[in-house]
XYZ file of C-alpha atoms in Angstrom:
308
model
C 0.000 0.000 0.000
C 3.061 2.149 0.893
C 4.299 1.818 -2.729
C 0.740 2.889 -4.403
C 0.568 5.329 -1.709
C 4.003 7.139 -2.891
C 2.908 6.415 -6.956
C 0.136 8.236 -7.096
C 1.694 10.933 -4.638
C 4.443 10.945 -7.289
C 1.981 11.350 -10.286
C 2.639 7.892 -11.922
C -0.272 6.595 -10.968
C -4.112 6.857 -9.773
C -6.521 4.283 -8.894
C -9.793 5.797 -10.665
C -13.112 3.667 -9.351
C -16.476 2.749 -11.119
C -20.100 2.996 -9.980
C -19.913 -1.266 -9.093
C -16.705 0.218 -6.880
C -18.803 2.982 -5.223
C -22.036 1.266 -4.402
C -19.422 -1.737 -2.714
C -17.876 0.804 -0.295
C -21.552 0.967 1.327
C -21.835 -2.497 1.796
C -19.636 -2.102 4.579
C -21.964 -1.647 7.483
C -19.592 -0.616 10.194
C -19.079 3.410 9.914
C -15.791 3.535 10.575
C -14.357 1.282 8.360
C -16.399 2.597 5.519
C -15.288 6.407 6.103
C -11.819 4.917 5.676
C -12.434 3.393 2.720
C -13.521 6.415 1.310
C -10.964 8.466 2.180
C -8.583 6.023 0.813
C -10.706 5.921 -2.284
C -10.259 9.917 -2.156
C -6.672 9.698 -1.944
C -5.729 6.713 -4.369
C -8.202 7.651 -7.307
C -7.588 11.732 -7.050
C -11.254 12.320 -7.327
C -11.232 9.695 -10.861
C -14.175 7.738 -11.419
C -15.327 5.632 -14.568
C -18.411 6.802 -16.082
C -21.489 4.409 -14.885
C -22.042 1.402 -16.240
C -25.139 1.823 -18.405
C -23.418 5.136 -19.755
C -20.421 3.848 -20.554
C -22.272 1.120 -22.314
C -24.140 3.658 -24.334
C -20.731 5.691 -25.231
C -19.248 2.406 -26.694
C -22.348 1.737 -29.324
C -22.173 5.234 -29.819
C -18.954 5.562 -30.806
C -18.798 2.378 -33.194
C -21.420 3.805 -34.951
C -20.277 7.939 -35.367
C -16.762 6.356 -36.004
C -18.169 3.769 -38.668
C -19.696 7.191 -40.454
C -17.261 10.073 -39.846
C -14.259 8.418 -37.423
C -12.294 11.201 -38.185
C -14.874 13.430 -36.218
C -14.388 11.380 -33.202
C -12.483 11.516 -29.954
C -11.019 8.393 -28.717
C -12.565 6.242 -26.645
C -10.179 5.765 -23.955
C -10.818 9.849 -23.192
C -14.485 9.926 -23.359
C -15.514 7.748 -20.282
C -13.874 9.534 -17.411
C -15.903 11.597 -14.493
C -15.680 12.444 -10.971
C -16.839 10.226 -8.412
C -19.972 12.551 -6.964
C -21.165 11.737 -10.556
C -19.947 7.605 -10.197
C -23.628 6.416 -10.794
C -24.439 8.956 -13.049
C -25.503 12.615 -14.062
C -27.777 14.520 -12.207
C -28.626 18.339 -11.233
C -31.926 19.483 -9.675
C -34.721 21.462 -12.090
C -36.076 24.557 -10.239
C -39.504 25.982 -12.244
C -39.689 29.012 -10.272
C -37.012 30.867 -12.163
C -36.715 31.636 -15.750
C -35.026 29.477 -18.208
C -31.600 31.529 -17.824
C -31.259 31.269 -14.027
C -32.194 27.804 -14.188
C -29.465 27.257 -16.286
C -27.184 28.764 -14.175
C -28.130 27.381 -11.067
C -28.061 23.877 -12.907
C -24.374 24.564 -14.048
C -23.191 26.068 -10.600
C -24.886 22.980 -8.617
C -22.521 20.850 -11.431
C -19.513 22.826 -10.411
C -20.352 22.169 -6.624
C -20.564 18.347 -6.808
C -17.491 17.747 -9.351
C -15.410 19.310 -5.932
C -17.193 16.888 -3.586
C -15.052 14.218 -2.405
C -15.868 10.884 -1.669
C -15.811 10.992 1.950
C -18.126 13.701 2.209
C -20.677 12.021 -0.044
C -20.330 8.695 2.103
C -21.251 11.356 5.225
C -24.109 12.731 3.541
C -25.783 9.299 3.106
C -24.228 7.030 5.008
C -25.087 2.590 4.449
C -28.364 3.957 3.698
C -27.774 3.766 -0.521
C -27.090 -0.318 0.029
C -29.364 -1.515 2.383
C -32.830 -0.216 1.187
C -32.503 -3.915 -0.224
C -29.419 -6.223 0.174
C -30.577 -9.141 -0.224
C -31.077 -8.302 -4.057
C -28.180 -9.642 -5.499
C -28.792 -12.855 -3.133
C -32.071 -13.242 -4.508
C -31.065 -12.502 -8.443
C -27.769 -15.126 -7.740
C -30.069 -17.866 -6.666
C -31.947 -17.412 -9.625
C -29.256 -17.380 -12.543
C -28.036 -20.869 -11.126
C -31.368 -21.803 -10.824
C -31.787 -21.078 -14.884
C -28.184 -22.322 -15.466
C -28.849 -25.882 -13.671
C -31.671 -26.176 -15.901
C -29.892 -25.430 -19.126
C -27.038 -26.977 -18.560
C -27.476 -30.228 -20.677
C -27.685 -28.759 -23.371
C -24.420 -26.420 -23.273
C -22.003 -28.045 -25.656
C -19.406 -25.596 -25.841
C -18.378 -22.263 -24.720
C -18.503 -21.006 -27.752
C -22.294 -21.681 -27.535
C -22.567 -19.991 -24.364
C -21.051 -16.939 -25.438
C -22.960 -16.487 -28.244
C -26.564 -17.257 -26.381
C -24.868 -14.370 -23.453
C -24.230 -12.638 -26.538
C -27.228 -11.979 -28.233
C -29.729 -12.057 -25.118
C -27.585 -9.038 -24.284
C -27.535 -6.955 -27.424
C -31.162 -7.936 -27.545
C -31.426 -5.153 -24.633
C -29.414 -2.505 -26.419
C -30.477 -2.916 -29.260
C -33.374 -0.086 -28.633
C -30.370 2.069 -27.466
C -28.434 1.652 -30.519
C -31.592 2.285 -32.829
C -31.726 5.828 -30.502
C -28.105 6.797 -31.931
C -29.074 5.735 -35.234
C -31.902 7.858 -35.228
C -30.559 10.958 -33.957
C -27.768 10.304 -36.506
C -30.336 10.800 -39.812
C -30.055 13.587 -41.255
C -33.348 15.866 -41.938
C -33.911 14.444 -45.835
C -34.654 11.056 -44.842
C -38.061 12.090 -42.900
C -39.253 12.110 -39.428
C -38.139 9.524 -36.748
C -40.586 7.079 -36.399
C -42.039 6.670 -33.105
C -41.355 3.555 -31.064
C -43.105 0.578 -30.943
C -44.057 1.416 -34.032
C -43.182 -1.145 -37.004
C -40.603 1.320 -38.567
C -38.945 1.616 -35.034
C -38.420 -2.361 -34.350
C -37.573 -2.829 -37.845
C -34.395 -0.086 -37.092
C -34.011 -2.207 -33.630
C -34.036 -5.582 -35.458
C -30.999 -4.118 -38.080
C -29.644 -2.712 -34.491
C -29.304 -6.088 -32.978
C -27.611 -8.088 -36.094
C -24.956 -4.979 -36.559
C -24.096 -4.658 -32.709
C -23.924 -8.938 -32.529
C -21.954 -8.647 -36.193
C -19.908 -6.243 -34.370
C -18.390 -8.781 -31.883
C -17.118 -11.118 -34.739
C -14.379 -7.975 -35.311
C -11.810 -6.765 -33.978
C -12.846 -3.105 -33.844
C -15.865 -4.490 -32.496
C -14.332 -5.771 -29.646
C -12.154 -3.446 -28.953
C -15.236 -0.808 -29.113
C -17.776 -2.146 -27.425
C -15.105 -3.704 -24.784
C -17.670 -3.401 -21.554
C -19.889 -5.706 -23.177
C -17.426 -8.351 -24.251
C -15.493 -8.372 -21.217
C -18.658 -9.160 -18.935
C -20.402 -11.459 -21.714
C -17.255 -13.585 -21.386
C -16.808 -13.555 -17.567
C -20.908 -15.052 -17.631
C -20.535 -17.147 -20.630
C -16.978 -19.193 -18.742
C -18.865 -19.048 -15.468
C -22.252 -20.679 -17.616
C -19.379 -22.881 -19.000
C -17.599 -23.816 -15.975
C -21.153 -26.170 -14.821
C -19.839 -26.968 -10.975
C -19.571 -23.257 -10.431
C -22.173 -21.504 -8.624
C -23.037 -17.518 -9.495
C -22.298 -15.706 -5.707
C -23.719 -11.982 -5.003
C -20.165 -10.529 -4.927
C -19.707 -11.793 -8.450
C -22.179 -9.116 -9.810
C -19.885 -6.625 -8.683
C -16.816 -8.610 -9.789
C -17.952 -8.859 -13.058
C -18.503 -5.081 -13.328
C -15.266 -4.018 -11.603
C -13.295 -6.341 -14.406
C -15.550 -4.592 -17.305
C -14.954 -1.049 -16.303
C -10.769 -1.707 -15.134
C -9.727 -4.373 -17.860
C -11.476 -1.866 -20.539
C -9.745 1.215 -19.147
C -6.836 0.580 -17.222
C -3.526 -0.494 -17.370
C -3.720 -3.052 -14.266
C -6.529 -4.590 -12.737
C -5.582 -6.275 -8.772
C -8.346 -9.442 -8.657
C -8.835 -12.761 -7.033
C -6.934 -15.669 -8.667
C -10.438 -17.090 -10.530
C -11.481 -14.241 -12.187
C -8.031 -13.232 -13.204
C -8.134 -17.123 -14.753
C -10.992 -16.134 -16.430
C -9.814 -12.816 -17.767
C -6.192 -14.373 -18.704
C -7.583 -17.287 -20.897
C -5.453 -18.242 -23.554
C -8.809 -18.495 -25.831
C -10.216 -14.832 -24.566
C -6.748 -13.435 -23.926
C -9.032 -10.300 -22.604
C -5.749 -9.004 -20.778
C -4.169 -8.763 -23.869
C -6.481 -7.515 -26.134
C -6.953 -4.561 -23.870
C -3.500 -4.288 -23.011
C -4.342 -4.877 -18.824
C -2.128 -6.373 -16.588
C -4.034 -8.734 -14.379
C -2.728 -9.969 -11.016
C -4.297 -11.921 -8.328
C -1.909 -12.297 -5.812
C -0.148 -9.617 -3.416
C 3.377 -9.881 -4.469
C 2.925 -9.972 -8.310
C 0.945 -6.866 -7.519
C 3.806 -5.276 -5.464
C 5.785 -6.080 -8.144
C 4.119 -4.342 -10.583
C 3.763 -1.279 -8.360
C 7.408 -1.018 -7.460
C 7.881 -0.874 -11.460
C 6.144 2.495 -10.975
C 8.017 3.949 -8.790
């Protein structure tokens, strides 16, 4: 810790954290070990977080598609995903309608301003456990049920690469609508007005939406685009795969922490069967996203004292 500690102090490194990250560090019901934790988070991450999850997603399809049409128009990737961590799960500011459209505006922008200062140890102060346990037991509940569905599927998995592809589409299936969005607000004027959704034109644009975005993964700037969804498709398609293992609630936030850091980062710290996972000579996800993954404390020390 000593050695991150003095890397980051020595601008080398930072530690940035994702919304998975933040909604973990109120799991942990004991006050004073949370409020450490955050401080900590404060002081490793400088104030970096990963945009949320569902955003992030979002960013990725969007990006494929503006850089399939005009890619010299667009940033890259690795720079458009980074926030502060008051805004970890997301963008918010409050809509006053007793002042005119001007002030409002103002207001809106100088409540943003506030909250990108806000460190995370105030925020944990300001709410406390109380954003976790309005219902912990929810990722209890939702494990039992995905090994409930995968104990009844199971005989008639195959191989992995038949996993994958059934994660695959079922979860494009639920972007596609997103992706249609983009699409739409991509038209220009001459080809007519959007059509509404759930209309026939609308799911027709979804249906194209879902064949490009699952297309998409059978390339390599696929992949590398849309790199949240890959990463976490293949962490549930090897743990589908892998039929005498058993889906755990912390794995929900595993999952997430490895799509957000192996996407982004240049090391990701993990426990020894995920980093199996993520290291697989057949997904080689470390190395197509050129992340270091380590599970055990002195390869990470390792790697840190290379910082230094």
């Amino acid at each position: 810790m000593t050695a991150l500690q003095k890397s980051v102090a020595d601008g080398r490194a930072f530690c940035p954290i994702s919304d998975s990250c933040f909604l973990e560090v109120f799991k942990q019901t004991d006050a004073n070990t949370r409020q450490r934790t955050a401080a900590l988070i404060d002081e490793l991450s400088l104030g970096v977080t990963i945009i949320a999850f569902d955003l992030r997603i979002g960013t990725e399809i969007a990006h494929l598609l503006h850089a399939g049409l005009t890619p010299e128009q667009v940033y890259p990737l690795d720079q458009l995903v980074w926030t502060k961590l008051s805004y970890a799960l997301g963008y918010f500011s409050p809509r006053i309608c007793m002042f005119d459209e001007l002030d409002d505006r103002a207001i809106e922008k100088a409540f943003f301003d506030h909250m990108w200062t806000i460190p995370l140890v105030e925020i944990e102060q300001c709410i406390g456990e109380a954003n976790y346990t309005q219902d912990s037991g929810r990722h209890e509940r939702l494990a039992h049920t995905l090994n409930q569905g995968i104990a009844e599927h199971a005989p008639g998995i195959k191989s992995f690469k038949q996993v994958y592809e059934h994660e695959l589409v079922g979860v494009m299936d639920l972007y596609a609508g997103r992706a249609a969005d983009i699409l739409c607000d991509m038209a220009p004027p001459s080809l007519g007005p959007r059509p509404a959704k759930k209309t026939g034109g609308y799911k027709a644009i979804e249906r194209h939406c879902l064949s490009l975005l699952v297309g998409a993964m059978n390339t390599d700037k696929g992949k590398a685009t849309l790199r949240t969804l890959h990463i976490e498709t293949s962490i549930y398609a090897a743990l589908r795969w892998n039929k005498g293992q058993k889906f755990k609630a912390n794995d929900f936030f595993d999952i997430q922490h490895a799509g957000a850091a192996v996407g982004y980062c240049d090391a990701f710290f993990t426990e020894r069967s995920l980093a199996n996972v993520l290291t697989r000579s057949d997904l080689g996800l470390d190395i197509l996203y050129g992340c270091t993954v380590v599970s055990n404390p002195e390869a990470a020390l390792k790697y840190i004292q290379l910082l230094v």
